Short mmCIF file of C-alpha atoms in Angstrom, two decimals:
data_model
loop_
_atom_site.label_atom_id
_atom_site.label_comp_id
_atom_site.label_asym_id
_atom_site.label_seq_id
_atom_site.Cartn_x
_atom_site.Cartn_y
_atom_site.Cartn_z
CA MET A 1 262.46 -20.96 157.71
CA HIS A 2 262.88 -17.63 158.83
CA ARG A 3 266.08 -14.70 158.78
CA PRO A 4 268.15 -14.45 161.58
CA GLU A 5 268.70 -10.65 161.78
CA ILE A 6 265.17 -10.24 162.88
CA GLY A 7 265.82 -6.63 165.38
CA VAL A 8 263.57 -5.17 166.93
CA ASP A 9 261.09 -6.09 164.19
CA ILE A 10 258.00 -6.54 166.68
CA GLU A 11 255.24 -7.84 164.12
CA LYS A 12 257.82 -9.89 162.93
CA ILE A 13 258.54 -11.78 165.59
CA GLN A 14 254.06 -11.91 166.57
CA LEU A 15 254.02 -13.31 163.35
CA LEU A 16 256.58 -15.62 163.61
CA LEU A 17 255.60 -16.41 167.22
CA SER A 18 251.74 -17.83 165.87
CA PHE A 19 253.66 -20.11 163.55
CA LYS A 20 255.25 -21.53 166.19
CA MET A 21 251.60 -21.90 168.44
CA GLN A 22 250.05 -23.43 165.10
CA GLY A 23 252.97 -26.15 165.47
CA ALA A 24 255.59 -25.03 163.06
CA HIS A 25 259.08 -25.33 164.00
CA LEU A 26 261.21 -21.94 163.55
CA VAL A 27 264.65 -22.33 161.20
CA SER A 28 266.94 -19.08 160.83
CA ALA A 29 268.48 -19.36 158.28
CA SER A 30 270.12 -16.41 155.85
CA PHE A 31 270.05 -16.26 151.50
CA ASP A 32 273.67 -14.45 152.35
CA ASP A 33 274.86 -17.70 153.55
CA TYR A 34 274.53 -20.87 152.31
CA GLN A 35 275.52 -23.42 154.47
CA SER A 36 272.50 -22.13 156.79
CA LEU A 37 270.10 -22.81 153.54
CA VAL A 38 271.47 -26.65 153.37
CA ASP A 39 271.31 -26.83 156.97
CA ALA A 40 267.65 -25.68 157.14
CA VAL A 41 265.89 -27.14 153.82
CA SER A 42 267.92 -30.62 154.88
CA LEU A 43 265.25 -30.51 157.51
CA ALA A 44 262.87 -30.36 155.47
CA ASP A 45 261.49 -33.47 152.40
CA VAL A 46 259.77 -30.09 150.33
CA VAL A 47 260.25 -26.23 150.65
CA ILE A 48 257.84 -23.15 149.17
CA CYS A 49 259.21 -20.52 148.68
CA ALA A 50 256.84 -17.37 148.91
CA ILE A 51 259.99 -14.92 148.07
CA SER A 52 257.86 -11.69 147.23
CA GLY A 53 257.90 -11.23 142.80
CA VAL A 54 256.09 -7.72 143.72
CA HIS A 55 258.02 -4.58 142.53
CA ILE A 56 256.70 -2.14 144.27
CA ARG A 57 257.08 -4.10 147.54
CA SER A 58 260.96 -6.01 147.18
CA HIS A 59 261.18 -8.36 143.80
CA GLN A 60 263.43 -10.81 145.26
CA ILE A 61 262.61 -13.89 143.24
CA LEU A 62 266.39 -15.13 141.41
CA LEU A 63 267.60 -14.97 145.20
CA GLN A 64 264.96 -18.42 144.89
CA LEU A 65 268.25 -19.51 142.92
CA LYS A 66 270.48 -20.41 146.61
CA LEU A 67 268.47 -23.05 147.23
CA VAL A 68 267.94 -25.25 144.24
CA GLN A 69 271.41 -27.26 145.75
CA ALA A 70 269.71 -28.22 148.52
CA ILE A 71 266.21 -29.11 147.56
CA LYS A 72 265.02 -32.14 147.41
CA ARG A 73 260.91 -31.33 146.47
CA PHE A 74 260.70 -27.66 145.49
CA VAL A 75 257.55 -25.63 144.90
CA PRO A 76 259.08 -22.15 144.18
CA SER A 77 257.44 -18.47 144.82
CA GLU A 78 254.79 -18.03 141.37
CA PHE A 79 251.82 -18.79 143.07
CA GLY A 80 250.05 -16.43 139.50
CA THR A 81 250.02 -16.72 135.58
CA ASP A 82 251.57 -19.79 134.80
CA PRO A 83 254.90 -17.68 133.85
CA ALA A 84 255.49 -20.78 130.61
CA ARG A 85 251.86 -19.36 129.04
CA MET A 86 253.36 -15.05 128.84
CA GLU A 87 256.43 -15.83 126.33
CA GLU A 88 255.54 -12.84 124.78
CA ALA A 89 253.81 -10.33 127.93
CA MET A 90 254.68 -6.89 127.96
CA GLU A 91 257.28 -5.24 129.00
CA PRO A 92 258.09 -4.14 131.18
CA GLY A 93 255.45 -6.71 133.41
CA ARG A 94 257.05 -9.25 131.72
CA ILE A 95 260.48 -9.63 134.13
CA THR A 96 259.06 -11.19 136.84
CA PHE A 97 257.65 -14.12 134.30
CA ASP A 98 261.06 -13.80 132.92
CA ASP A 99 262.81 -14.54 136.10
CA LYS A 100 260.51 -17.56 136.99
CA MET A 101 261.34 -19.24 134.55
CA VAL A 102 265.14 -18.16 135.60
CA VAL A 103 263.67 -20.03 138.75
CA ARG A 104 262.23 -23.44 136.89
CA ARG A 105 265.36 -23.70 133.95
CA ALA A 106 267.56 -23.90 137.06
CA ILE A 107 265.17 -26.47 138.98
CA GLU A 108 265.02 -28.33 135.97
CA GLU A 109 268.76 -28.98 134.60
CA ALA A 110 269.99 -29.75 138.37
CA GLY A 111 267.11 -32.33 138.29
CA ILE A 112 264.92 -31.47 141.65
CA PRO A 113 261.91 -32.85 141.63
CA PHE A 114 259.54 -29.23 141.59
CA THR A 115 255.63 -28.05 141.55
CA TYR A 116 254.68 -25.38 140.17
CA VAL A 117 251.43 -23.65 140.96
CA ALA A 118 249.64 -21.16 138.60
CA ALA A 119 246.81 -19.82 141.64
CA ASN A 120 245.89 -17.18 138.91
CA CYS A 121 245.12 -13.24 140.43
CA PHE A 122 245.04 -13.13 144.66
CA ALA A 123 241.93 -12.11 145.67
CA GLY A 124 242.81 -9.65 148.28
CA TYR A 125 244.23 -7.99 145.17
CA PHE A 126 241.63 -8.32 142.73
CA LEU A 127 238.05 -8.78 144.76
CA GLY A 128 238.58 -5.85 146.98
CA GLY A 129 239.11 -3.33 144.65
CA LEU A 130 236.26 -4.64 141.78
CA CYS A 131 239.34 -5.90 139.63
CA GLN A 132 240.81 -1.77 139.59
CA PRO A 133 244.18 -1.30 139.89
CA GLY A 134 245.14 0.59 143.41
CA PHE A 135 241.80 -0.36 145.03
CA ILE A 136 241.76 -2.89 147.84
CA LEU A 137 238.15 -1.54 148.93
CA PRO A 138 234.96 -1.94 146.91
CA SER A 139 233.70 1.37 145.90
CA ARG A 140 229.52 1.75 146.91
CA GLU A 141 228.99 5.03 144.28
CA ARG A 142 231.24 4.25 140.92
CA VAL A 143 233.56 2.03 139.47
CA THR A 144 235.83 1.73 136.49
CA LEU A 145 235.76 -0.97 133.84
CA LEU A 146 239.35 -1.86 131.93
CA GLY A 147 237.64 -2.01 128.46
CA GLU A 148 234.41 -3.83 128.69
CA GLY A 149 235.33 -5.62 131.47
CA ASN A 150 234.40 -8.45 129.97
CA GLN A 151 236.99 -11.03 129.95
CA LYS A 152 237.33 -13.29 132.15
CA GLY A 153 239.70 -13.67 135.13
CA ILE A 154 239.75 -16.20 137.80
CA TYR A 155 240.23 -15.03 141.67
CA VAL A 156 241.50 -17.45 144.48
CA ASP A 157 241.53 -16.44 148.69
CA GLU A 158 244.84 -16.53 149.68
CA ASP A 159 244.13 -19.08 152.21
CA ASP A 160 242.91 -21.35 149.12
CA ILE A 161 245.66 -21.67 147.51
CA ALA A 162 247.19 -22.52 150.36
CA ALA A 163 245.48 -25.20 151.17
CA TYR A 164 245.76 -26.23 148.14
CA THR A 165 249.79 -26.21 147.63
CA LEU A 166 249.83 -27.93 151.22
CA LYS A 167 247.89 -30.35 149.09
CA ALA A 168 249.42 -31.09 146.20
CA ILE A 169 253.42 -31.71 147.29
CA ASP A 170 252.36 -34.86 148.78
CA ASP A 171 250.87 -35.78 145.98
CA PRO A 172 252.56 -38.39 143.60
CA ARG A 173 250.34 -37.25 140.97
CA THR A 174 251.54 -33.47 140.94
CA LEU A 175 255.50 -33.97 140.45
CA ASN A 176 257.05 -32.79 138.30
CA LYS A 177 254.14 -31.03 136.98
CA THR A 178 252.51 -27.68 137.28
CA ILE A 179 248.70 -27.38 138.70
CA TYR A 180 246.77 -24.85 138.02
CA VAL A 181 243.87 -23.40 140.77
CA LYS A 182 240.97 -22.61 138.79
CA PRO A 183 237.55 -22.71 141.01
CA PRO A 184 234.72 -23.28 138.54
CA LYS A 185 232.73 -20.40 140.65
CA ASN A 186 235.62 -17.74 140.25
CA VAL A 187 235.91 -17.47 136.60
CA LEU A 188 234.33 -14.13 136.28
CA SER A 189 234.46 -11.24 134.31
CA GLN A 190 234.60 -8.11 136.84
CA ARG A 191 231.76 -7.00 135.05
CA GLU A 192 230.19 -10.09 136.66
CA VAL A 193 231.85 -9.30 139.91
CA VAL A 194 230.72 -5.70 139.94
CA GLN A 195 227.26 -7.61 139.87
CA ILE A 196 228.00 -9.44 142.87
CA TRP A 197 228.83 -6.53 144.66
CA GLU A 198 225.96 -4.34 143.47
CA LYS A 199 223.37 -7.14 144.68
CA TYR A 200 225.71 -6.63 148.03
CA ILE A 201 224.58 -3.32 148.61
CA GLY A 202 221.58 -2.22 146.71
CA LYS A 203 222.25 0.08 144.02
CA GLU A 204 223.83 0.15 140.64
CA LEU A 205 227.56 1.65 140.34
CA GLN A 206 228.61 4.50 138.87
CA LYS A 207 230.03 3.19 136.06
CA THR A 208 233.11 4.65 133.77
CA VAL A 209 234.84 2.59 130.84
CA LEU A 210 239.13 2.82 130.68
CA SER A 211 239.97 2.26 126.72
CA GLU A 212 243.15 -0.13 125.54
CA GLN A 213 244.43 2.89 125.08
CA GLU A 214 243.81 5.52 127.99
CA PHE A 215 244.27 1.97 129.80
CA LEU A 216 248.64 1.85 128.51
CA ALA A 217 248.64 6.11 128.20
CA VAL A 218 248.33 6.34 132.05
CA MET A 219 250.43 2.88 132.36
CA LYS A 220 253.50 4.93 130.61
CA GLU A 221 253.18 7.75 132.99
CA GLN A 222 253.68 5.48 136.24
CA ASN A 223 256.85 4.52 137.83
CA TYR A 224 259.03 1.55 136.96
CA ALA A 225 257.11 -0.41 139.32
CA GLU A 226 253.80 0.22 139.23
CA GLN A 227 254.17 -0.44 135.74
CA VAL A 228 254.85 -3.78 135.85
CA GLY A 229 252.19 -4.60 138.11
CA LEU A 230 250.02 -2.74 136.03
CA THR A 231 252.05 -4.49 132.94
CA HIS A 232 249.67 -7.81 135.15
CA TYR A 233 246.54 -6.38 135.39
CA TYR A 234 246.21 -5.87 131.21
CA HIS A 235 247.23 -9.21 130.31
CA VAL A 236 244.61 -10.26 132.46
CA CYS A 237 241.86 -7.68 132.23
CA TYR A 238 242.34 -6.29 128.98
CA GLU A 239 243.43 -9.62 126.81
CA GLY A 240 242.27 -12.20 129.07
CA CYS A 241 245.28 -14.39 129.79
CA LEU A 242 244.03 -16.34 132.63
CA ALA A 243 240.93 -18.43 131.24
CA SER A 244 241.99 -18.44 127.47
CA PHE A 245 243.33 -22.27 127.74
CA GLU A 246 241.70 -25.40 129.18
CA VAL A 247 243.39 -27.51 132.00
CA ASP A 248 242.97 -31.16 132.09
CA ASP A 249 241.23 -31.99 135.51
CA ASP A 250 244.55 -33.91 136.67
CA GLN A 251 246.27 -30.38 136.22
CA GLU A 252 243.41 -29.09 138.56
CA ALA A 253 243.65 -28.47 142.04
CA THR A 254 239.81 -28.20 142.44
CA LYS A 255 239.48 -31.14 140.61
CA LEU A 256 242.30 -33.03 142.10
CA TYR A 257 241.36 -32.27 145.70
CA PRO A 258 237.36 -32.23 145.90
CA GLU A 259 237.73 -32.56 149.83
CA VAL A 260 238.69 -28.62 150.10
CA ARG A 261 235.93 -26.84 149.85
CA TYR A 262 236.66 -23.28 148.03
CA THR A 263 235.89 -19.52 149.09
CA THR A 264 232.82 -18.41 146.16
CA VAL A 265 233.60 -14.86 145.14
CA GLU A 266 230.28 -14.51 146.59
CA GLU A 267 231.24 -15.25 149.68
CA TYR A 268 234.43 -13.80 149.49
CA LEU A 269 233.16 -10.38 148.37
CA LYS A 270 230.25 -10.48 151.37
CA ARG A 271 232.96 -9.54 153.70
CA TYR A 272 232.66 -5.71 152.82
CA VAL A 273 229.11 -5.32 152.90
#
């Protein structure tokens, strides 16, 4: 589904045409036209929403409320930390989790079948920058460790998130459940990620430690959108929120779908060598 008002955005047109060439059926609809949403989603059995929840770009999580009444089965835009486990999240970053829970409550109150996908850390945001906020390419000289760099994170290639999501939408085992994407080889600390990179480049990086207090002081100096993103780094890298609980096999994607070959952290980092 795409907006009708594309205009002369040639990159968007090329992206949509690439989807069509791969077999996608394009449907024009708008969040500003409710009937167009009803007409669009009536063509599908399942709706997967990937609307932006990143404040440094555009945070549109609550727009999904307009979809809720017209859907047979909904996979809302989450794909990160499970918001149900972030009731104690810090301001201002908790707004992302709070908004996602508003959408969840609306889905459940409407009695719409759902699947929630908690995919943890996008590899593109975390691994390329060696888990450093504001970096998406790994340095060959230095790295800043958040705390001692020992808290475990969970890093998932975006293509793998899509693969597991598509597996889940036709699976009765995932109906009205949260599934977690937790590839066992990708549950690593920042320090372990750095060590993999050092092995590839054949040298040890110069390391600086950023304490929790220093991180919070730096965060307070940033604009609102940056603070939201940094709050998420804080919970992952200083508190270890992603790996602090166990996931049952019937809710863990790599256990549910062992036929999917996921990209390991080692394989992902190799592309930057």
